[in-house]
PDB file of C-alpha atoms in Angstrom:
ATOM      1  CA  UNK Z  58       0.000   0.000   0.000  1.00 78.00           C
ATOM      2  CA  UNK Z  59       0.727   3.835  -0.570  1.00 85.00           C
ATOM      3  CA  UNK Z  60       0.615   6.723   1.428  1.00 88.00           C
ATOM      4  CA  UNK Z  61       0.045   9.302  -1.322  1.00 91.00           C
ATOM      5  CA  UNK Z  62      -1.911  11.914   1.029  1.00 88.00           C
ATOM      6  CA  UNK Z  63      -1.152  15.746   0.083  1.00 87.00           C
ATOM      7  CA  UNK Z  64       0.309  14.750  -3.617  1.00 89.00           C
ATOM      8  CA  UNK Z  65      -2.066  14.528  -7.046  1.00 88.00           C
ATOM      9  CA  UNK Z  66      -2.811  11.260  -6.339  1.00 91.00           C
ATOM     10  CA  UNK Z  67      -5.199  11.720  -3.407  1.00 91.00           C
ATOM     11  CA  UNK Z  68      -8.150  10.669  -3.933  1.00 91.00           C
ATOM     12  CA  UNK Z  69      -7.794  11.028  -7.812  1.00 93.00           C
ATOM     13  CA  UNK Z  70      -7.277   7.318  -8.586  1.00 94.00           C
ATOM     14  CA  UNK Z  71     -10.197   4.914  -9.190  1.00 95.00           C
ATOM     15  CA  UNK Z  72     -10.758   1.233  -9.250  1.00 96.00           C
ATOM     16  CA  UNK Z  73      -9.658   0.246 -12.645  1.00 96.00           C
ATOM     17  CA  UNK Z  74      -7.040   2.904 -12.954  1.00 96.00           C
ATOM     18  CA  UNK Z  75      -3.159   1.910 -12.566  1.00 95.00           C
ATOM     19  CA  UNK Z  76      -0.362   4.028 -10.937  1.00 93.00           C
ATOM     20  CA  UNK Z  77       3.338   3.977 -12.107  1.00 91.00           C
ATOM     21  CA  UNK Z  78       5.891   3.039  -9.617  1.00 92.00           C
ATOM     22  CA  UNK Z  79       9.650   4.010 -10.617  1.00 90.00           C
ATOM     23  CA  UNK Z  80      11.844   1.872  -9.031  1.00 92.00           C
ATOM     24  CA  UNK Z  81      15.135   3.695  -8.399  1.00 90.00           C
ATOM     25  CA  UNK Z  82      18.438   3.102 -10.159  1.00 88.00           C
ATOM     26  CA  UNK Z  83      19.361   2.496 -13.729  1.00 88.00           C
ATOM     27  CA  UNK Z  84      19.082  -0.002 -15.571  1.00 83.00           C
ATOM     28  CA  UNK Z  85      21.968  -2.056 -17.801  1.00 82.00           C
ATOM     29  CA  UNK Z  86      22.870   0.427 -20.008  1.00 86.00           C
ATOM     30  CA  UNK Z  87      22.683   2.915 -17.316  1.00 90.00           C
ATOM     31  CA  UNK Z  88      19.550   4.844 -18.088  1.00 90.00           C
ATOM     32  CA  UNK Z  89      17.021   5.328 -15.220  1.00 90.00           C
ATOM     33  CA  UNK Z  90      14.158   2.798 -14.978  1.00 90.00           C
ATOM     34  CA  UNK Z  91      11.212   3.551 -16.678  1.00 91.00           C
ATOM     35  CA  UNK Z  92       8.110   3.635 -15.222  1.00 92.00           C
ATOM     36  CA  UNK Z  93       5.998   0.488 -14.535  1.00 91.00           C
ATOM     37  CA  UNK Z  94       2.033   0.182 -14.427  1.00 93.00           C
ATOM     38  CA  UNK Z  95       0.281  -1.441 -11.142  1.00 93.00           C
ATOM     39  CA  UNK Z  96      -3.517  -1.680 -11.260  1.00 94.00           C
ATOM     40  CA  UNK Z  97      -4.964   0.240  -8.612  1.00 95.00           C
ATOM     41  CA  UNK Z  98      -6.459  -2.170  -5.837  1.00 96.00           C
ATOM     42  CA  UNK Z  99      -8.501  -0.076  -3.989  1.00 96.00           C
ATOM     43  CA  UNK Z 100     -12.288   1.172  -4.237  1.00 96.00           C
ATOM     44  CA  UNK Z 101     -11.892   5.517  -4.964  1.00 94.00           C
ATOM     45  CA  UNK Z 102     -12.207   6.091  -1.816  1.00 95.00           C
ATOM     46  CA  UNK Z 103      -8.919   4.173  -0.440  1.00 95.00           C
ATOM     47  CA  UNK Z 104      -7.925   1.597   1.724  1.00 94.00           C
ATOM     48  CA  UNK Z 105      -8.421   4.748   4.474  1.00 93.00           C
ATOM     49  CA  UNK Z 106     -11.579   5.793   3.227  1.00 92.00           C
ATOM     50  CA  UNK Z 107     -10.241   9.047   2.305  1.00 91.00           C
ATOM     51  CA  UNK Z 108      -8.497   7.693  -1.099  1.00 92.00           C
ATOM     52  CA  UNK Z 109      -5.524   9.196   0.540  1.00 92.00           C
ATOM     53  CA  UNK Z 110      -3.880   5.172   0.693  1.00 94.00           C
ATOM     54  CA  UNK Z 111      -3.665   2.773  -2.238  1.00 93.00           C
ATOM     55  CA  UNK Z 112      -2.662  -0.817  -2.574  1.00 93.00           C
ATOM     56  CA  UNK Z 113      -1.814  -2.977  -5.636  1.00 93.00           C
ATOM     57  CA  UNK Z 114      -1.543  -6.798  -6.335  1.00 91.00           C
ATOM     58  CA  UNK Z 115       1.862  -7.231  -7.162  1.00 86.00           C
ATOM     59  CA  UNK Z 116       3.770 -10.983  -7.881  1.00 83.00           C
ATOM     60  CA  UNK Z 117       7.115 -11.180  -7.380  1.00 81.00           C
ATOM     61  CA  UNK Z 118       8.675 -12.301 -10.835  1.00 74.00           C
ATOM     62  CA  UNK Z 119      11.725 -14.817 -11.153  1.00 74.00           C
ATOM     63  CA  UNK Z 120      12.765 -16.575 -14.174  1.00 76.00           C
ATOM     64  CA  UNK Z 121      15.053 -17.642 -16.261  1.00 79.00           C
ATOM     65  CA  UNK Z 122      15.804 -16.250 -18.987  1.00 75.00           C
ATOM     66  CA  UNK Z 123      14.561 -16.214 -22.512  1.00 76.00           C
ATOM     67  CA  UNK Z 124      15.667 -15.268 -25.186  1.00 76.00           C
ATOM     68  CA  UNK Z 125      13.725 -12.428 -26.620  1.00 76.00           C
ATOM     69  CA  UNK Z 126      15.422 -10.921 -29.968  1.00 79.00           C
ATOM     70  CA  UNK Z 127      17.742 -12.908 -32.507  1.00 78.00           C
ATOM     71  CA  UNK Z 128      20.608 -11.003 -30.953  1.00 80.00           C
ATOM     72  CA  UNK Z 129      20.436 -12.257 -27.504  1.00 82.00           C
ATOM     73  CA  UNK Z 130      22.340 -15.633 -26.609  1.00 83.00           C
ATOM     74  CA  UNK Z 131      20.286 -18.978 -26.663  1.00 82.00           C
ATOM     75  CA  UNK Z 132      22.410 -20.516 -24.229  1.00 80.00           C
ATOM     76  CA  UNK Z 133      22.236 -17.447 -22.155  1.00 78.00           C
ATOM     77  CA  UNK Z 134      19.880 -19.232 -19.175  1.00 77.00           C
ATOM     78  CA  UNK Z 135      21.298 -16.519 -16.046  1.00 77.00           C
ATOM     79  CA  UNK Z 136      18.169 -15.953 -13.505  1.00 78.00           C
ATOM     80  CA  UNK Z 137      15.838 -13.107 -14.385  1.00 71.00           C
ATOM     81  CA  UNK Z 138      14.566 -10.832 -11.474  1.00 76.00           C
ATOM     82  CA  UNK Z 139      11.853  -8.421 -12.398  1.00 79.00           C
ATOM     83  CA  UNK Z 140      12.836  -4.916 -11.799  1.00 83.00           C
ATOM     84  CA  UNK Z 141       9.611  -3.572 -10.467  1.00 83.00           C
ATOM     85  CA  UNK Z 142       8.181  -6.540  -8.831  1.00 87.00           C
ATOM     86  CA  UNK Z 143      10.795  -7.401  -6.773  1.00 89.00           C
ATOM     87  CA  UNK Z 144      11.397  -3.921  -5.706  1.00 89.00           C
ATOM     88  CA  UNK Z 145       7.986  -3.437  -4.627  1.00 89.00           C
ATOM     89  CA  UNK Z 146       7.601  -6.666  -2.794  1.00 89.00           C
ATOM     90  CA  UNK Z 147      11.474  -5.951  -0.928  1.00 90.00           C
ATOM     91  CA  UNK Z 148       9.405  -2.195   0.622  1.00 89.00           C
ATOM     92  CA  UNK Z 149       9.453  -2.018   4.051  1.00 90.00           C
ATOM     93  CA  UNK Z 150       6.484   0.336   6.167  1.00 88.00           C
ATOM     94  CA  UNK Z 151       7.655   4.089   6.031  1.00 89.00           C
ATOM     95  CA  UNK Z 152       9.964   3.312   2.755  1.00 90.00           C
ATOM     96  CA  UNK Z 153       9.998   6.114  -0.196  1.00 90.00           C
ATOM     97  CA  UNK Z 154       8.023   5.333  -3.339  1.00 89.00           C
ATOM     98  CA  UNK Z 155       7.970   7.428  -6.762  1.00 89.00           C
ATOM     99  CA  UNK Z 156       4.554   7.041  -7.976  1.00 90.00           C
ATOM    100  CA  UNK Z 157       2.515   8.651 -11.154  1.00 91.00           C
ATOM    101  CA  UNK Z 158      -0.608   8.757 -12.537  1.00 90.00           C
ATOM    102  CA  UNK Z 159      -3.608   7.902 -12.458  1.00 94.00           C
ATOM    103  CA  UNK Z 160      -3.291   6.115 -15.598  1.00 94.00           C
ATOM    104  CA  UNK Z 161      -6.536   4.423 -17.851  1.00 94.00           C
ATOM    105  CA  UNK Z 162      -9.908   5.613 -18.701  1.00 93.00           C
ATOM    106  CA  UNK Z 163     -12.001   3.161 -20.256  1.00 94.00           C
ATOM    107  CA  UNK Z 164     -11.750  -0.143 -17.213  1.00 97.00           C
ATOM    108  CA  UNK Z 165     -13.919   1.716 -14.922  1.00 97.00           C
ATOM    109  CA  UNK Z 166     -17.620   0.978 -13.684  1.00 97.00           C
ATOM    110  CA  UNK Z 167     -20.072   3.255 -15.014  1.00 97.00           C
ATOM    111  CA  UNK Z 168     -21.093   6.348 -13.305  1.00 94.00           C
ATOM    112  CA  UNK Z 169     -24.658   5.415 -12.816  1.00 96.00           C
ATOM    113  CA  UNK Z 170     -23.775   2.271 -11.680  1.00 96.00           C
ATOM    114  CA  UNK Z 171     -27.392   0.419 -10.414  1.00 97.00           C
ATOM    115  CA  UNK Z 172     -28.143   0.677 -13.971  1.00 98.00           C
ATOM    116  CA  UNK Z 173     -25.989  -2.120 -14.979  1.00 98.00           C
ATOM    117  CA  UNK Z 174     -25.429  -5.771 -14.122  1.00 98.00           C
ATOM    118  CA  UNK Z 175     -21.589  -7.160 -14.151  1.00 98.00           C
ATOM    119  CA  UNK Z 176     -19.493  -9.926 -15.218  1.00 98.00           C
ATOM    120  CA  UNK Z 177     -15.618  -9.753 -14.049  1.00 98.00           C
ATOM    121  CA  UNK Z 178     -13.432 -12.237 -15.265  1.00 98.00           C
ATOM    122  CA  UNK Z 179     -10.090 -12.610 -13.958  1.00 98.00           C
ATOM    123  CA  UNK Z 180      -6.572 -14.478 -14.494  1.00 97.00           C
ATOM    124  CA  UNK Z 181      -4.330 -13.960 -11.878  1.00 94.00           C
ATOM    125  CA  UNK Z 182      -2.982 -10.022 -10.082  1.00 94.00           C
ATOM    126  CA  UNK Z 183      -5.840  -9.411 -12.957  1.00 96.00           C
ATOM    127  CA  UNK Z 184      -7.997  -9.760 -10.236  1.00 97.00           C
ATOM    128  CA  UNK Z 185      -6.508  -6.110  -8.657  1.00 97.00           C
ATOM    129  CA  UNK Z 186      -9.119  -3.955  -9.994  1.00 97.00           C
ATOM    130  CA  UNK Z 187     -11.807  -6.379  -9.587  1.00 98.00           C
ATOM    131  CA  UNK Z 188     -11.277  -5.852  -5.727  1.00 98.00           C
ATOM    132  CA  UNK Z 189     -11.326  -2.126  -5.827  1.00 97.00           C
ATOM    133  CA  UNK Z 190     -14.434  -2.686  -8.016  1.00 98.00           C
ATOM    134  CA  UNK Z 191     -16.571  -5.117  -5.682  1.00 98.00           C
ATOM    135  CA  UNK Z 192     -15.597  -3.083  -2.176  1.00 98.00           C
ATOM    136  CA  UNK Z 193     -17.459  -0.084  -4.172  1.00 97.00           C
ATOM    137  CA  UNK Z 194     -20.214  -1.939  -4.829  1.00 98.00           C
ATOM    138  CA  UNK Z 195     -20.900  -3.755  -1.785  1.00 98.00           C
ATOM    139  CA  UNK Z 196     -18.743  -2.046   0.838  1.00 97.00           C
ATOM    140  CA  UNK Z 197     -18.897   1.679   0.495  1.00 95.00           C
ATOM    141  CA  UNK Z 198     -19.116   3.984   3.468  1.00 93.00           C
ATOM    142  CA  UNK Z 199     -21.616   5.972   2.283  1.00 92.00           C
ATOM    143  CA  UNK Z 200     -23.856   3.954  -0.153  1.00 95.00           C
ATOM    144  CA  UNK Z 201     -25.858   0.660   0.362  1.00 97.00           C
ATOM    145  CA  UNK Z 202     -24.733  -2.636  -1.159  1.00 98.00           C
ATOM    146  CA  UNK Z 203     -25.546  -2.579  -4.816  1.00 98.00           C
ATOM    147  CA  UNK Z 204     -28.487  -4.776  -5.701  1.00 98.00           C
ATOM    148  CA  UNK Z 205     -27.180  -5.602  -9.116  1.00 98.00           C
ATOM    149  CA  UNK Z 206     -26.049  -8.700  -9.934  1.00 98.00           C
ATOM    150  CA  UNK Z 207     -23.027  -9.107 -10.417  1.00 98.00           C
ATOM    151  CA  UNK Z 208     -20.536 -12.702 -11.011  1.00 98.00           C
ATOM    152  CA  UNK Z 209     -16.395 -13.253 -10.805  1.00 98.00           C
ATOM    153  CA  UNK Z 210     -14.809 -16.049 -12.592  1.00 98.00           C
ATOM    154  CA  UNK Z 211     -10.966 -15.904 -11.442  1.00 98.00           C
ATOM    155  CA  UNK Z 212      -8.497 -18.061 -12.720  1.00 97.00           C
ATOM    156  CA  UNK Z 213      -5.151 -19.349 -11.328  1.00 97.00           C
ATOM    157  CA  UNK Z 214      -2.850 -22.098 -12.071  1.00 95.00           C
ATOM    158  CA  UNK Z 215      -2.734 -23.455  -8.046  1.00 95.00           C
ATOM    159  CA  UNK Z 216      -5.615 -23.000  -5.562  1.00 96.00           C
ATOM    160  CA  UNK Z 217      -2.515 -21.475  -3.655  1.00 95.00           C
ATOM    161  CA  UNK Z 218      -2.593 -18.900  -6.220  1.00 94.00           C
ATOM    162  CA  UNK Z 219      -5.983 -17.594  -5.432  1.00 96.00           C
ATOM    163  CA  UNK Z 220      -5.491 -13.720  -4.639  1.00 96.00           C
ATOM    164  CA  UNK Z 221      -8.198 -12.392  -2.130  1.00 97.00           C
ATOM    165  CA  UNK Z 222     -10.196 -15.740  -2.172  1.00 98.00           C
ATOM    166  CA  UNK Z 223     -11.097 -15.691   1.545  1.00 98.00           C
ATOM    167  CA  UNK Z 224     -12.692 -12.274   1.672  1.00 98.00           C
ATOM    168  CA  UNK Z 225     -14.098 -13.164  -2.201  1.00 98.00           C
ATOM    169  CA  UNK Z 226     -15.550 -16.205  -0.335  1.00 98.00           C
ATOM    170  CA  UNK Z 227     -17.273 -14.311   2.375  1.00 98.00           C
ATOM    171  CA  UNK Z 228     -18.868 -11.915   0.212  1.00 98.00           C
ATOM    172  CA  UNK Z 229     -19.834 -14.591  -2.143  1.00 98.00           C
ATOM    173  CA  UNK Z 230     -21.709 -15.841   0.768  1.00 98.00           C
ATOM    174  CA  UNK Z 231     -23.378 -12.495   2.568  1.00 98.00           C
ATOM    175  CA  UNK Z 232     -25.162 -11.307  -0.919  1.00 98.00           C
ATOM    176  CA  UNK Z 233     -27.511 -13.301  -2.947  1.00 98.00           C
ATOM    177  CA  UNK Z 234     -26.541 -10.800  -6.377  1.00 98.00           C
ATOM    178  CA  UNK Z 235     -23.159 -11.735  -6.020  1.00 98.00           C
ATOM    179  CA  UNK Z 236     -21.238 -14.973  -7.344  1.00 98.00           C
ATOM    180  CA  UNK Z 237     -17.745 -16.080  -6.876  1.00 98.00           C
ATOM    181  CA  UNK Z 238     -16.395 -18.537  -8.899  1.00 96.00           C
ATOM    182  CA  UNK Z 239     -12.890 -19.898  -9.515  1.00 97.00           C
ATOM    183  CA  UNK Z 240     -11.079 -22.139 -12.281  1.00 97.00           C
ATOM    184  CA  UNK Z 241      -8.072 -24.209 -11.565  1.00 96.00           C
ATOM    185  CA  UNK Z 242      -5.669 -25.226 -14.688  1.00 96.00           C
ATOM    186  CA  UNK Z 243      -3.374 -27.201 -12.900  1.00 94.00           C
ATOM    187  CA  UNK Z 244      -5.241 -29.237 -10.395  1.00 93.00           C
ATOM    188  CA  UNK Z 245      -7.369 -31.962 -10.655  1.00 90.00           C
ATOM    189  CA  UNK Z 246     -10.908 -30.967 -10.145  1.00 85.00           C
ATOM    190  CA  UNK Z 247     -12.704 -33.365  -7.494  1.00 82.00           C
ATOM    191  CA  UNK Z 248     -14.372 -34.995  -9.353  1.00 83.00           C
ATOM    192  CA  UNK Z 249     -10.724 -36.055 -11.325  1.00 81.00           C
ATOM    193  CA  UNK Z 250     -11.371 -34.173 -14.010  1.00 85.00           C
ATOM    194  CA  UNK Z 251      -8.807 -32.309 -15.406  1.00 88.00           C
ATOM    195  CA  UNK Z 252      -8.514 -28.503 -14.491  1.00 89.00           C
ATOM    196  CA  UNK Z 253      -9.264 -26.134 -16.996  1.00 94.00           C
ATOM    197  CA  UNK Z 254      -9.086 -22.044 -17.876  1.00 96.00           C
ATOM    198  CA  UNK Z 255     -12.062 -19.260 -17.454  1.00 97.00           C
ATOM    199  CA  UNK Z 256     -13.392 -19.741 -20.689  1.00 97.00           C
ATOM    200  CA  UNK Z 257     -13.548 -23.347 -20.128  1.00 96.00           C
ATOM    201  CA  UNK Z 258     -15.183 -22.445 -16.831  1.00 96.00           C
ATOM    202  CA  UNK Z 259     -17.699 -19.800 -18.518  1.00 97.00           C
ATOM    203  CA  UNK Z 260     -18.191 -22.606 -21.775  1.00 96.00           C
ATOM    204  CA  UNK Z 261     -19.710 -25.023 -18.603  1.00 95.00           C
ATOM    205  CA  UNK Z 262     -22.110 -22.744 -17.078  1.00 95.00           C
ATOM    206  CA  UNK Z 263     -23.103 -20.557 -20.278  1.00 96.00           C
ATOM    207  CA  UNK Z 264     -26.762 -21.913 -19.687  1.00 95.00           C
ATOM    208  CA  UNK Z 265     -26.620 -20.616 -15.928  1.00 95.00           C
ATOM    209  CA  UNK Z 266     -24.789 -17.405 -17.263  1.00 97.00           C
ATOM    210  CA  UNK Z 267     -27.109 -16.963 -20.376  1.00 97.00           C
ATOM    211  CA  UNK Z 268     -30.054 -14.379 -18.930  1.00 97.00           C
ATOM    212  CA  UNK Z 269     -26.848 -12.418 -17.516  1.00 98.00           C
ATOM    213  CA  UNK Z 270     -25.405 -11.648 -20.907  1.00 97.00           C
ATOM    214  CA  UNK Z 271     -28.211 -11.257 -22.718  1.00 97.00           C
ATOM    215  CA  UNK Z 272     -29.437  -8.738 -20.598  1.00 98.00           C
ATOM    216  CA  UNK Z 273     -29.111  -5.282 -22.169  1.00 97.00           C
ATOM    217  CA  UNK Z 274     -28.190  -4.293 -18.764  1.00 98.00           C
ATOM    218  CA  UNK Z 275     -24.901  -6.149 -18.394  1.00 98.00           C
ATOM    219  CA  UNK Z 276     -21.354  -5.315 -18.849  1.00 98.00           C
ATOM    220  CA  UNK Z 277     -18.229  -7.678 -18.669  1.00 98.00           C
ATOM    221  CA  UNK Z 278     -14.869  -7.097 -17.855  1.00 98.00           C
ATOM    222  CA  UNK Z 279     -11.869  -9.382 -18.587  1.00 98.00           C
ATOM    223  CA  UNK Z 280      -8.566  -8.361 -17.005  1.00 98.00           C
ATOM    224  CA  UNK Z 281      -5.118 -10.585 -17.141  1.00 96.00           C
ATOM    225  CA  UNK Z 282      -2.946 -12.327 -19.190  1.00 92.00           C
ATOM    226  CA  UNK Z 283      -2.661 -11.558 -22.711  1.00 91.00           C
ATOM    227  CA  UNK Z 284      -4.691 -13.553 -24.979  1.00 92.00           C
ATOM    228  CA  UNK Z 285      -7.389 -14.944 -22.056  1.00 96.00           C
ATOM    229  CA  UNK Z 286      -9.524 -13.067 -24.044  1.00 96.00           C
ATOM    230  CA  UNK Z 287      -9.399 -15.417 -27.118  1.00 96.00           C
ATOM    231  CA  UNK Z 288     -10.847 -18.213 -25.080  1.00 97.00           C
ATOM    232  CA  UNK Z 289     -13.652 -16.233 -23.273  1.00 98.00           C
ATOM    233  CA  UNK Z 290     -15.142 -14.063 -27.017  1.00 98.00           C
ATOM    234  CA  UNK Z 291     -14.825 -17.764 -28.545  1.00 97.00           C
ATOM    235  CA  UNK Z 292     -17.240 -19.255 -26.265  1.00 97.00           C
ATOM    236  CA  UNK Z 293     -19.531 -16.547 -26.646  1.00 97.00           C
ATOM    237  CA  UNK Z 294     -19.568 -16.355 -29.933  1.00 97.00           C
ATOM    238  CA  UNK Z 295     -20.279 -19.966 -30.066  1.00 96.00           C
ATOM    239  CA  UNK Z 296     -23.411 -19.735 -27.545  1.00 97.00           C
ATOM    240  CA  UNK Z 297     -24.885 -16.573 -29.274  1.00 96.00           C
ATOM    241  CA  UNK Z 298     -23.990 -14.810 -26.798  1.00 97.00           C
ATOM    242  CA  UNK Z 299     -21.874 -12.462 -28.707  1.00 95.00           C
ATOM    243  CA  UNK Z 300     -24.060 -10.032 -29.769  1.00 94.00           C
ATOM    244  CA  UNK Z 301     -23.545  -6.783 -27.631  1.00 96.00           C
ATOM    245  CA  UNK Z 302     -20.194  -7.387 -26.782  1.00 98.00           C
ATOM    246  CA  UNK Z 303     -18.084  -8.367 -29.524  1.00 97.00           C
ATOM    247  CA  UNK Z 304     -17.168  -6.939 -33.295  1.00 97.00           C
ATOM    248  CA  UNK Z 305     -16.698  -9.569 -35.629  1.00 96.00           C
ATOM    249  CA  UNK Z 306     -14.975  -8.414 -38.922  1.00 96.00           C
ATOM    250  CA  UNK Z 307     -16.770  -9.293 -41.669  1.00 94.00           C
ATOM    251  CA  UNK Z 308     -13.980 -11.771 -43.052  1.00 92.00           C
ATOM    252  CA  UNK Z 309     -15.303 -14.320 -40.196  1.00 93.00           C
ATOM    253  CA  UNK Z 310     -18.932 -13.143 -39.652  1.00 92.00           C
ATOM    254  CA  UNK Z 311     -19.966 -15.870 -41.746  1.00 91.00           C
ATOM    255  CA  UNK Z 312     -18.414 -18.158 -40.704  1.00 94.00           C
ATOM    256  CA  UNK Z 313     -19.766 -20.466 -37.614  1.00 96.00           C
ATOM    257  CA  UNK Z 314     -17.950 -19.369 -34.693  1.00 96.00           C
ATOM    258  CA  UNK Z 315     -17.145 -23.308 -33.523  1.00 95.00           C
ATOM    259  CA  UNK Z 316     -14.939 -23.037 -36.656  1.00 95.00           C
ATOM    260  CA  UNK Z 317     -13.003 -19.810 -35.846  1.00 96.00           C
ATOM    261  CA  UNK Z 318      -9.225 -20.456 -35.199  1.00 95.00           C
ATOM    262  CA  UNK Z 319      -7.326 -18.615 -32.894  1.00 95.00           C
ATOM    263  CA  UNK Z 320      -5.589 -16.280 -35.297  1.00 95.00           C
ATOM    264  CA  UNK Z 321      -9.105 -15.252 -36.704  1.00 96.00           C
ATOM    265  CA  UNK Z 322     -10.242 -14.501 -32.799  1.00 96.00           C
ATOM    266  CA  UNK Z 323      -7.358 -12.260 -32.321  1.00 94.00           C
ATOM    267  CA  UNK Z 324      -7.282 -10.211 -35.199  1.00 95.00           C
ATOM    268  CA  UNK Z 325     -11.275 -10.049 -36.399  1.00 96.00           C
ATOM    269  CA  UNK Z 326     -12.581 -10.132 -33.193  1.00 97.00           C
ATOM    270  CA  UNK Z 327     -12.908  -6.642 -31.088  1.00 97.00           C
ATOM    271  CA  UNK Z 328     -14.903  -5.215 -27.697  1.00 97.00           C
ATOM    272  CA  UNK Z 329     -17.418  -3.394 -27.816  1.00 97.00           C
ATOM    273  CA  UNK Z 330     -18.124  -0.444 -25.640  1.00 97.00           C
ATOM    274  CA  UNK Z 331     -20.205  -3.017 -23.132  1.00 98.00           C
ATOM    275  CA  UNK Z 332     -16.764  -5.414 -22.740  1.00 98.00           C
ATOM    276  CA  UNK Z 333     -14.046  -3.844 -21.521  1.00 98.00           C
ATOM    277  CA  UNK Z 334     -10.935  -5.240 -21.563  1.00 97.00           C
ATOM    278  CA  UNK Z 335      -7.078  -4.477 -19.960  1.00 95.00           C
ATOM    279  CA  UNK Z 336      -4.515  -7.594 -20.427  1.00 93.00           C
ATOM    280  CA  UNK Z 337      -0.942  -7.183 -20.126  1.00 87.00           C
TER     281      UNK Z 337
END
């Protein structure tokens, strides 16, 4: 979390909106760091409840390392330590930060919120402005719960990797409009199954989900890795439950979705303004 009272920041940043955090030093060819993007964590009005203290999901990142470029070395296989991540995760209470922003417009819930019904769909620190979202909706200080439905899918490789999935839990289980659900790709399910992604998870329950999205009313949001996205407009396209959410370019429009490859998803396919989406 960040102290950011009496700078532009104060209660200027808003769930779905990132911050920059410059971590200090320079990097190998001696240039300072440039800035890196965290999605803002908190509801608008902070983790104080004066926006004047924000928090972000971050995951340490250690690898080794891949090529990236015909000039690097393919035999080059020295650990990789992410700049940002690590730096963030090594702060201690009353350490220093540079911070920016806020960055983003579009990821944000609508201003007239009770007008609209939700579907969040996560993959991993994706889930970061999901939280911010849900403790606006249910938990702010100076509005009732929202009474409009809204339902999570997050996805994580481990069950260990679930981010928030206690408090998820417990508000899955005080209000009746709101659904938590998780998928598992590298786990057995109980029943032995194997595990499987969001989309498969939303491809499962698309009868259960169907009045959801085809309620003029709803809006979805997909945040996480790069390319989730394929998975989740594939399976909605195959239901019929595209329309409303998704541009298909007229190359594939006539074409039955069940027979759209992967390449076609990602370069015909498109949001529209009800499906908001922020991978990385």
């Amino acid at each position: 979390a960040a102290y950011v009272a009496g700078t532009p920041l104060a209660g200027q940043v808003h769930a779905g909106q990132a911050f920059g955090v410059i971590p200090p030093g320079t990097d190998e060819k001696g240039k300072p760091h440039k800035v890196r993007l965290y999605s803002n964590a908190s509801p608008g009005f902070g983790e104080d409840g004066d926006g004047a203290v924000l928090s972000t999901t971050a995951k340490r990142l250690i690898d080794e390392f891949h090529p990236q470029s015909d000039k690097d070395d393919p035999d080059d296989h020295r650990l990789h330590l992410g700049v940002a991540s690590n730096y963030i995760c090594d702060l201690r209470v009353g350490d220093e930060v540079t911070v920016s922003g806020p960055n983003g417009k579009r990821f944000l819930l609508p201003e007239n919120r009770e007008d609209f019904d939700y579907l969040f769909i996560a993959t991993g620190t994706g889930i970061a402005p999901f939280r911010g979202m849900l403790k606006e909706l249910f938990e702010h200080p100076n509005r009732p719960p929202t009474e409009s439905q809204v339902r999570l899918i997050m996805g994580t490789p481990y069950t260990t990797d679930l981010l928030y999935d206690d408090w998820l839990r417990d508000l899955d289980q005080k209000f009746q409009n709101f659904e938590y659900e998780t998928a598992i790709s590298r786990e057995p399910r109980p029943d032995g199954r194997r595990g499987g992604y969001v989309h498969h998870r939303l491809a499962e329950r698309i009868d259960e989900y169907r009045d959801l999205l085809t309620s003029p009313r709803t809006l979805i949001y997909i945040c996480g890795l790069a390319g989730m996205q394929v998975g989740v407009f594939h399976e909605l396209a195959k239901a019929g439950l595209g329309e409303g959410y998704l541009k298909v370019h007229e190359e594939v429009a006539g074409l039955d979705p069940a027979d759209w490859t992967t390449d076609q998803v990602k370069r015909r396919v498109r949001p529209t303004s009800r499906c908001m989406l922020e991978v990385y």
